[in-house]
mmCIF file of C-alpha atoms and ligand atoms in Angstrom:
data_model
loop_
_atom_site.group_PDB
_atom_site.id
_atom_site.type_symbol
_atom_site.label_atom_id
_atom_site.label_comp_id
_atom_site.label_asym_id
_atom_site.label_seq_id
_atom_site.Cartn_x
_atom_site.Cartn_y
_atom_site.Cartn_z
ATOM 1 C CA MET S 713 -7.335 1.369 26.116
ATOM 2 C CA ALA S 714 -8.623 -1.607 24.246
ATOM 3 C CA GLN S 715 -6.118 -4.095 23.094
ATOM 4 C CA SER S 716 -5.051 -3.651 19.399
ATOM 5 C CA ASN S 717 -5.983 -6.406 17.046
ATOM 6 C CA PRO S 718 -3.180 -9.090 17.092
ATOM 7 C CA ARG S 719 -3.091 -8.952 13.361
ATOM 8 C CA PHE S 720 -1.583 -5.401 13.615
ATOM 9 C CA GLU S 721 1.464 -6.500 15.723
ATOM 10 C CA GLN S 722 2.204 -9.845 13.824
ATOM 11 C CA GLY S 723 1.917 -10.071 9.993
ATOM 12 C CA PRO S 724 3.374 -12.737 7.752
ATOM 13 C CA PRO S 725 7.136 -13.485 7.967
ATOM 14 C CA ALA S 726 9.177 -10.927 5.848
ATOM 15 C CA GLU S 727 11.171 -13.536 4.020
ATOM 16 C CA ASP S 728 7.866 -15.406 2.848
ATOM 17 C CA ILE S 729 6.516 -12.103 1.682
ATOM 18 C CA ARG S 730 9.563 -11.110 -0.232
ATOM 19 C CA ASN S 731 9.813 -14.580 -2.014
ATOM 20 C CA LEU S 732 6.075 -14.440 -2.916
ATOM 21 C CA PHE S 733 6.338 -11.110 -4.518
ATOM 22 C CA GLY S 734 9.590 -12.144 -6.213
ATOM 23 C CA SER S 735 7.826 -14.946 -7.741
ATOM 24 C CA ILE S 736 4.883 -12.828 -9.370
ATOM 25 C CA ALA S 737 6.794 -9.689 -10.080
ATOM 26 C CA HIS S 738 6.956 -10.334 -13.818
ATOM 27 C CA GLY S 739 3.153 -10.425 -14.094
ATOM 28 C CA TYR S 740 2.137 -8.184 -11.185
ATOM 29 C CA ASP S 741 0.988 -5.132 -13.136
ATOM 30 C CA LYS S 742 -1.004 -7.187 -15.715
ATOM 31 C CA ALA S 743 -2.647 -9.286 -13.091
ATOM 32 C CA ASN S 744 -3.577 -6.377 -11.120
ATOM 33 C CA ASP S 745 -5.233 -4.513 -13.913
ATOM 34 C CA TRP S 746 -7.130 -7.685 -15.036
ATOM 35 C CA MET S 747 -8.459 -8.285 -11.420
ATOM 36 C CA THR S 748 -9.381 -4.700 -10.525
ATOM 37 C CA GLY S 749 -10.429 -3.621 -14.095
ATOM 38 C CA GLY S 750 -7.996 -0.709 -13.758
ATOM 39 C CA LEU S 751 -9.826 0.447 -10.464
ATOM 40 C CA ALA S 752 -6.609 0.494 -8.355
ATOM 41 C CA ARG S 753 -5.054 2.883 -10.863
ATOM 42 C CA GLY S 754 -7.797 5.355 -10.301
ATOM 43 C CA TRP S 755 -7.582 4.933 -6.491
ATOM 44 C CA ARG S 756 -3.810 5.684 -6.457
ATOM 45 C CA LYS S 757 -4.626 8.918 -8.314
ATOM 46 C CA LYS S 758 -7.210 9.733 -5.785
ATOM 47 C CA LEU S 759 -4.894 9.056 -2.876
ATOM 48 C CA VAL S 760 -2.385 11.564 -4.541
ATOM 49 C CA LYS S 761 -5.211 14.290 -4.772
ATOM 50 C CA GLN S 762 -6.352 13.636 -1.279
ATOM 51 C CA SER S 763 -2.708 13.937 0.055
ATOM 52 C CA GLY S 764 -2.689 17.579 -1.141
ATOM 53 C CA ALA S 765 0.684 16.897 -3.009
ATOM 54 C CA LYS S 766 1.848 20.044 -4.614
ATOM 55 C CA PRO S 767 4.833 21.092 -6.930
ATOM 56 C CA GLY S 768 7.997 20.999 -4.938
ATOM 57 C CA ASP S 769 7.149 18.461 -2.247
ATOM 58 C CA HIS S 770 9.287 15.641 -1.187
ATOM 59 C CA VAL S 771 7.506 12.292 -1.226
ATOM 60 C CA LEU S 772 8.405 8.837 -0.160
ATOM 61 C CA ASP S 773 6.325 5.923 -1.363
ATOM 62 C CA CYS S 774 7.076 2.689 0.618
ATOM 63 C CA ALA S 775 6.473 -0.810 -0.505
ATOM 64 C CA THR S 776 6.259 0.946 -3.898
ATOM 65 C CA GLY S 777 6.348 -2.485 -5.872
ATOM 66 C CA THR S 778 6.715 -1.730 -9.553
ATOM 67 C CA GLY S 779 6.434 1.982 -8.659
ATOM 68 C CA ASP S 780 2.931 3.182 -9.725
ATOM 69 C CA LEU S 781 2.125 5.392 -6.737
ATOM 70 C CA ALA S 782 5.603 6.932 -6.626
ATOM 71 C CA ILE S 783 5.155 7.693 -10.458
ATOM 72 C CA GLU S 784 1.801 9.260 -9.782
ATOM 73 C CA PHE S 785 3.219 11.525 -7.043
ATOM 74 C CA ALA S 786 6.226 12.524 -9.304
ATOM 75 C CA LYS S 787 3.756 13.725 -11.992
ATOM 76 C CA VAL S 788 2.226 16.221 -9.502
ATOM 77 C CA ILE S 789 5.364 17.421 -7.542
ATOM 78 C CA GLY S 790 7.280 18.130 -10.694
ATOM 79 C CA SER S 791 10.925 18.456 -11.282
ATOM 80 C CA GLU S 792 11.312 20.906 -8.351
ATOM 81 C CA GLY S 793 9.988 18.108 -6.123
ATOM 82 C CA LYS S 794 11.646 14.861 -4.957
ATOM 83 C CA ALA S 795 10.001 11.424 -5.329
ATOM 84 C CA VAL S 796 11.467 8.418 -3.646
ATOM 85 C CA GLY S 797 10.116 4.726 -4.050
ATOM 86 C CA THR S 798 11.316 1.905 -1.765
ATOM 87 C CA ASP S 799 10.475 -1.723 -1.531
ATOM 88 C CA PHE S 800 12.255 -4.810 0.069
ATOM 89 C CA CYS S 801 11.726 -6.990 -3.155
ATOM 90 C CA LYS S 802 14.329 -6.442 -5.797
ATOM 91 C CA GLU S 803 12.330 -8.199 -8.357
ATOM 92 C CA MET S 804 9.369 -6.019 -8.029
ATOM 93 C CA LEU S 805 11.542 -2.755 -7.969
ATOM 94 C CA ASP S 806 13.419 -3.860 -11.041
ATOM 95 C CA PHE S 807 10.392 -2.858 -13.232
ATOM 96 C CA ALA S 808 10.006 0.620 -11.710
ATOM 97 C CA PRO S 809 12.790 2.760 -13.319
ATOM 98 C CA GLU S 810 11.694 1.859 -16.804
ATOM 99 C CA LYS S 811 8.012 2.655 -15.945
ATOM 100 C CA ALA S 812 9.282 6.053 -14.539
ATOM 101 C CA LYS S 813 11.150 6.790 -17.700
ATOM 102 C CA ALA S 814 8.208 5.936 -19.967
ATOM 103 C CA ALA S 815 6.075 8.270 -17.727
ATOM 104 C CA GLY S 816 8.553 11.065 -18.105
ATOM 105 C CA VAL S 817 9.338 11.562 -14.560
ATOM 106 C CA VAL S 818 12.291 11.033 -12.235
ATOM 107 C CA VAL S 819 11.846 8.858 -9.195
ATOM 108 C CA ASP S 820 14.715 7.711 -6.904
ATOM 109 C CA PHE S 821 14.102 3.863 -6.330
ATOM 110 C CA SER S 822 16.009 1.978 -3.842
ATOM 111 C CA LEU S 823 15.709 -1.213 -1.602
ATOM 112 C CA ALA S 824 14.481 -0.645 1.927
ATOM 113 C CA ASP S 825 12.228 -2.392 4.592
ATOM 114 C CA ALA S 826 9.202 -0.487 5.457
ATOM 115 C CA THR S 827 9.705 -1.353 9.136
ATOM 116 C CA GLN S 828 13.269 0.078 9.259
ATOM 117 C CA LEU S 829 13.478 2.966 6.710
ATOM 118 C CA PRO S 830 17.053 4.282 6.037
ATOM 119 C CA PHE S 831 15.969 7.952 6.394
ATOM 120 C CA GLU S 832 16.402 10.568 9.112
ATOM 121 C CA ASP S 833 13.387 11.952 10.974
ATOM 122 C CA ASN S 834 11.015 14.568 9.358
ATOM 123 C CA GLN S 835 12.403 14.207 5.863
ATOM 124 C CA PHE S 836 9.231 14.084 3.602
ATOM 125 C CA ASP S 837 6.121 16.128 3.071
ATOM 126 C CA ILE S 838 4.180 12.938 2.291
ATOM 127 C CA VAL S 839 4.865 9.265 3.002
ATOM 128 C CA SER S 840 2.741 6.638 1.522
ATOM 129 C CA ILE S 841 2.201 2.985 1.217
ATOM 130 C CA ALA S 842 -0.451 1.321 -1.293
ATOM 131 C CA TYR S 843 -1.641 -2.270 -0.781
ATOM 132 C CA GLY S 844 1.440 -2.937 1.297
ATOM 133 C CA ILE S 845 0.675 -2.363 4.841
ATOM 134 C CA ARG S 846 -1.228 -5.665 5.342
ATOM 135 C CA ASN S 847 1.780 -7.490 4.050
ATOM 136 C CA VAL S 848 4.414 -6.172 6.366
ATOM 137 C CA SER S 849 5.565 -8.270 9.212
ATOM 138 C CA ASN S 850 4.543 -5.600 11.851
ATOM 139 C CA PRO S 851 1.967 -3.064 10.481
ATOM 140 C CA LYS S 852 2.060 -0.960 13.715
ATOM 141 C CA THR S 853 5.945 -0.697 13.452
ATOM 142 C CA ALA S 854 5.632 0.337 9.814
ATOM 143 C CA ILE S 855 3.091 3.102 10.412
ATOM 144 C CA SER S 856 5.468 4.488 13.240
ATOM 145 C CA GLU S 857 8.222 4.452 10.722
ATOM 146 C CA LEU S 858 6.253 6.202 8.015
ATOM 147 C CA ARG S 859 5.307 8.899 10.631
ATOM 148 C CA ARG S 860 8.815 9.184 11.867
ATOM 149 C CA VAL S 861 10.331 10.273 8.495
ATOM 150 C CA CYS S 862 7.296 12.508 7.630
ATOM 151 C CA LYS S 863 7.660 16.241 8.517
ATOM 152 C CA PRO S 864 5.327 17.732 11.338
ATOM 153 C CA GLY S 865 2.168 18.832 9.520
ATOM 154 C CA GLY S 866 2.938 16.379 6.759
ATOM 155 C CA LYS S 867 0.609 13.466 5.637
ATOM 156 C CA VAL S 868 0.905 9.693 5.899
ATOM 157 C CA MET S 869 -1.183 8.183 3.218
ATOM 158 C CA ILE S 870 -2.342 4.542 3.176
ATOM 159 C CA LEU S 871 -4.340 2.671 0.539
ATOM 160 C CA GLU S 872 -5.537 -0.808 1.442
ATOM 161 C CA THR S 873 -8.166 -3.365 0.734
ATOM 162 C CA GLY S 874 -11.166 -3.360 3.036
ATOM 163 C CA ASP S 875 -14.471 -4.912 3.847
ATOM 164 C CA GLN S 876 -17.527 -4.147 1.637
ATOM 165 C CA GLN S 877 -20.388 -2.742 3.791
ATOM 166 C CA ASN S 878 -23.342 -3.965 1.694
ATOM 167 C CA PRO S 879 -23.923 -7.631 2.499
ATOM 168 C CA VAL S 880 -25.058 -8.615 -1.014
ATOM 169 C CA ILE S 881 -22.155 -6.919 -2.772
ATOM 170 C CA ARG S 882 -19.839 -8.189 -0.183
ATOM 171 C CA SER S 883 -20.713 -11.921 -0.955
ATOM 172 C CA ALA S 884 -20.450 -11.325 -4.628
ATOM 173 C CA PHE S 885 -17.027 -9.697 -4.028
ATOM 174 C CA ASN S 886 -15.934 -12.538 -1.799
ATOM 175 C CA TRP S 887 -16.814 -15.066 -4.455
ATOM 176 C CA TYR S 888 -15.087 -13.208 -7.190
ATOM 177 C CA PHE S 889 -11.933 -12.751 -5.061
ATOM 178 C CA LYS S 890 -12.013 -16.282 -3.845
ATOM 179 C CA ASN S 891 -12.723 -17.966 -7.181
ATOM 180 C CA ILE S 892 -11.763 -15.757 -9.985
ATOM 181 C CA VAL S 893 -8.747 -13.773 -8.727
ATOM 182 C CA PRO S 894 -6.467 -16.676 -8.020
ATOM 183 C CA ARG S 895 -7.329 -18.111 -11.369
ATOM 184 C CA ILE S 896 -6.405 -14.890 -13.174
ATOM 185 C CA GLY S 897 -3.341 -14.355 -11.081
ATOM 186 C CA GLY S 898 -2.343 -18.019 -11.635
ATOM 187 C CA LEU S 899 -2.841 -17.782 -15.454
ATOM 188 C CA ILE S 900 -0.790 -14.555 -15.737
ATOM 189 C CA THR S 901 2.096 -15.215 -13.296
ATOM 190 C CA GLY S 902 1.995 -19.146 -12.977
ATOM 191 C CA LYS S 903 1.581 -18.786 -9.175
ATOM 192 C CA LYS S 904 -2.055 -19.342 -8.183
ATOM 193 C CA SER S 905 -1.092 -20.091 -4.623
ATOM 194 C CA ALA S 906 0.297 -16.480 -4.234
ATOM 195 C CA TYR S 907 -3.013 -15.075 -5.249
ATOM 196 C CA GLU S 908 -4.858 -17.293 -2.788
ATOM 197 C CA TYR S 909 -2.596 -16.000 -0.061
ATOM 198 C CA LEU S 910 -3.191 -12.290 -1.178
ATOM 199 C CA GLN S 911 -6.960 -13.006 -1.104
ATOM 200 C CA ASN S 912 -6.834 -14.539 2.359
ATOM 201 C CA SER S 913 -4.585 -11.827 3.764
ATOM 202 C CA SER S 914 -7.032 -9.252 2.520
ATOM 203 C CA SER S 915 -10.193 -10.835 3.943
ATOM 204 C CA GLN S 916 -8.325 -11.169 7.485
ATOM 205 C CA PHE S 917 -7.061 -7.590 7.491
ATOM 206 C CA PRO S 918 -9.142 -5.155 9.601
ATOM 207 C CA SER S 919 -10.138 -1.936 7.837
ATOM 208 C CA GLY S 920 -12.066 1.350 8.381
ATOM 209 C CA LYS S 921 -12.457 2.449 11.898
ATOM 210 C CA GLU S 922 -10.429 -0.395 13.349
ATOM 211 C CA PHE S 923 -7.482 0.465 11.052
ATOM 212 C CA LEU S 924 -7.734 4.203 12.243
ATOM 213 C CA LYS S 925 -7.452 3.016 15.785
ATOM 214 C CA LEU S 926 -4.172 1.370 14.818
ATOM 215 C CA MET S 927 -2.971 4.667 13.426
ATOM 216 C CA GLN S 928 -3.854 6.370 16.612
ATOM 217 C CA GLU S 929 -2.193 3.764 18.740
ATOM 218 C CA ALA S 930 1.041 4.174 16.499
ATOM 219 C CA GLY S 931 0.955 7.800 17.834
ATOM 220 C CA GLY S 932 2.181 11.130 16.532
ATOM 221 C CA PHE S 933 -0.931 11.974 14.540
ATOM 222 C CA GLU S 934 -2.982 15.089 15.031
ATOM 223 C CA VAL S 935 -5.838 13.856 12.883
ATOM 224 C CA THR S 936 -6.593 10.444 11.241
ATOM 225 C CA GLU S 937 -9.440 10.015 8.678
ATOM 226 C CA CYS S 938 -10.553 7.521 6.146
ATOM 227 C CA THR S 939 -12.447 7.380 2.738
ATOM 228 C CA ALA S 940 -14.257 4.293 1.699
ATOM 229 C CA LEU S 941 -13.837 3.407 -1.984
ATOM 230 C CA MET S 942 -16.570 1.520 -3.691
ATOM 231 C CA GLY S 943 -18.459 0.991 -0.484
ATOM 232 C CA GLY S 944 -15.308 -0.279 1.418
ATOM 233 C CA ALA S 945 -13.723 -2.435 -1.337
ATOM 234 C CA SER S 946 -10.553 -0.424 -0.464
ATOM 235 C CA PHE S 947 -9.898 2.514 1.878
ATOM 236 C CA ILE S 948 -7.652 5.543 1.828
ATOM 237 C CA TYR S 949 -6.305 6.521 5.256
ATOM 238 C CA LYS S 950 -4.843 9.791 5.829
ATOM 239 C CA GLY S 951 -2.768 10.803 9.062
ATOM 240 C CA THR S 952 -1.791 14.441 9.695
ATOM 241 C CA VAL S 953 1.567 14.334 11.590
ATOM 242 C CA LYS S 954 1.498 16.412 14.878
ATOM 243 C CA SER S 955 3.037 19.699 14.484
ATOM 244 C CA ALA S 956 6.283 20.194 16.617
HETATM 245 C C1 SAM Z 1280 0.592 -5.747 -3.174
HETATM 246 S S1 SAM Z 1280 2.154 -4.979 -3.563
HETATM 247 C C2 SAM Z 1280 1.892 -3.388 -3.773
HETATM 248 C C3 SAM Z 1280 2.731 -2.761 -4.660
HETATM 249 C C4 SAM Z 1280 2.479 -1.153 -5.022
HETATM 250 N N1 SAM Z 1280 2.434 -0.432 -3.864
HETATM 251 C C5 SAM Z 1280 1.176 -1.151 -5.637
HETATM 252 O O1 SAM Z 1280 0.432 -0.271 -5.291
HETATM 253 O O2 SAM Z 1280 0.853 -1.967 -6.598
HETATM 254 C C6 SAM Z 1280 2.912 -5.127 -1.928
HETATM 255 C C7 SAM Z 1280 4.453 -4.640 -1.962
HETATM 256 O O3 SAM Z 1280 4.726 -4.614 -0.582
HETATM 257 C C8 SAM Z 1280 6.204 -4.955 -0.508
HETATM 258 N N2 SAM Z 1280 6.499 -5.152 0.833
HETATM 259 C C9 SAM Z 1280 5.881 -6.020 1.687
HETATM 260 N N3 SAM Z 1280 6.449 -5.940 2.976
HETATM 261 C C10 SAM Z 1280 7.423 -4.981 2.836
HETATM 262 C C11 SAM Z 1280 8.347 -4.377 3.741
HETATM 263 N N4 SAM Z 1280 8.378 -4.827 4.928
HETATM 264 N N5 SAM Z 1280 9.200 -3.358 3.322
HETATM 265 C C12 SAM Z 1280 9.172 -2.971 2.021
HETATM 266 N N6 SAM Z 1280 8.255 -3.637 1.152
HETATM 267 C C13 SAM Z 1280 7.337 -4.504 1.586
HETATM 268 C C14 SAM Z 1280 6.287 -6.208 -1.477
HETATM 269 O O4 SAM Z 1280 7.562 -6.489 -1.783
HETATM 270 C C15 SAM Z 1280 5.352 -5.713 -2.633
HETATM 271 O O5 SAM Z 1280 6.167 -5.078 -3.606
#
């Protein structure tokens, strides 16, 4: 089998990432909405739909940040379901309970590293991570962890930035993300450098078929598939965990 992309084995140091998100947490949601024009919100909803989530399901959202995806799941699985949101950055997570309350849903938020989840095997019907996998120190280990805590037949759902397929749109996107995004992020959070890092990490992280290969290498999936959003600006990946 061909060697996996080294970026999948070695991401940025965990402590640097935790500090980075700690420093932008207060403006994260606002900056995100301004940068993506609210697109990311629609894509999280799309991921929930594609996961097949239904009332009563148990769902874990890892690297949940300020909780948006966990909250979207909680709306669908209802009070008979169980939604859990974890992140290793306390400053990001601190905003989540209030948002869940405002949305009228119950989510159990707690601190946890996505590469070492504090849950038994086969606990959840769906395990997700949105815009988090490229930031973990070892993406391949994180995928194995997500799959480990997911039930046989359950779904591992990943939303991550990708590579635009159309070269003209790609150069416009690259210009926007290189020149405008760090400025917006800098204005809102006072940390332009954090958004320069996020832009670089996004442009260097493999997507589409190459990412699906990583999921297959992580093992334990019956089927892996992906959907390109806006010509590849982001991707939704879905892995169906092998039945026992
Ligand atoms: C770009 S934010 C995404 C937040 C949220 N999922 C969303 O869709 O907006 C990335 C999040 O990943 C978290 N993160 C990065 N590495 C992590 C790890 N190893 N374990 C848990 N959380 C991690 C960061 O703290 C941050 O909150």
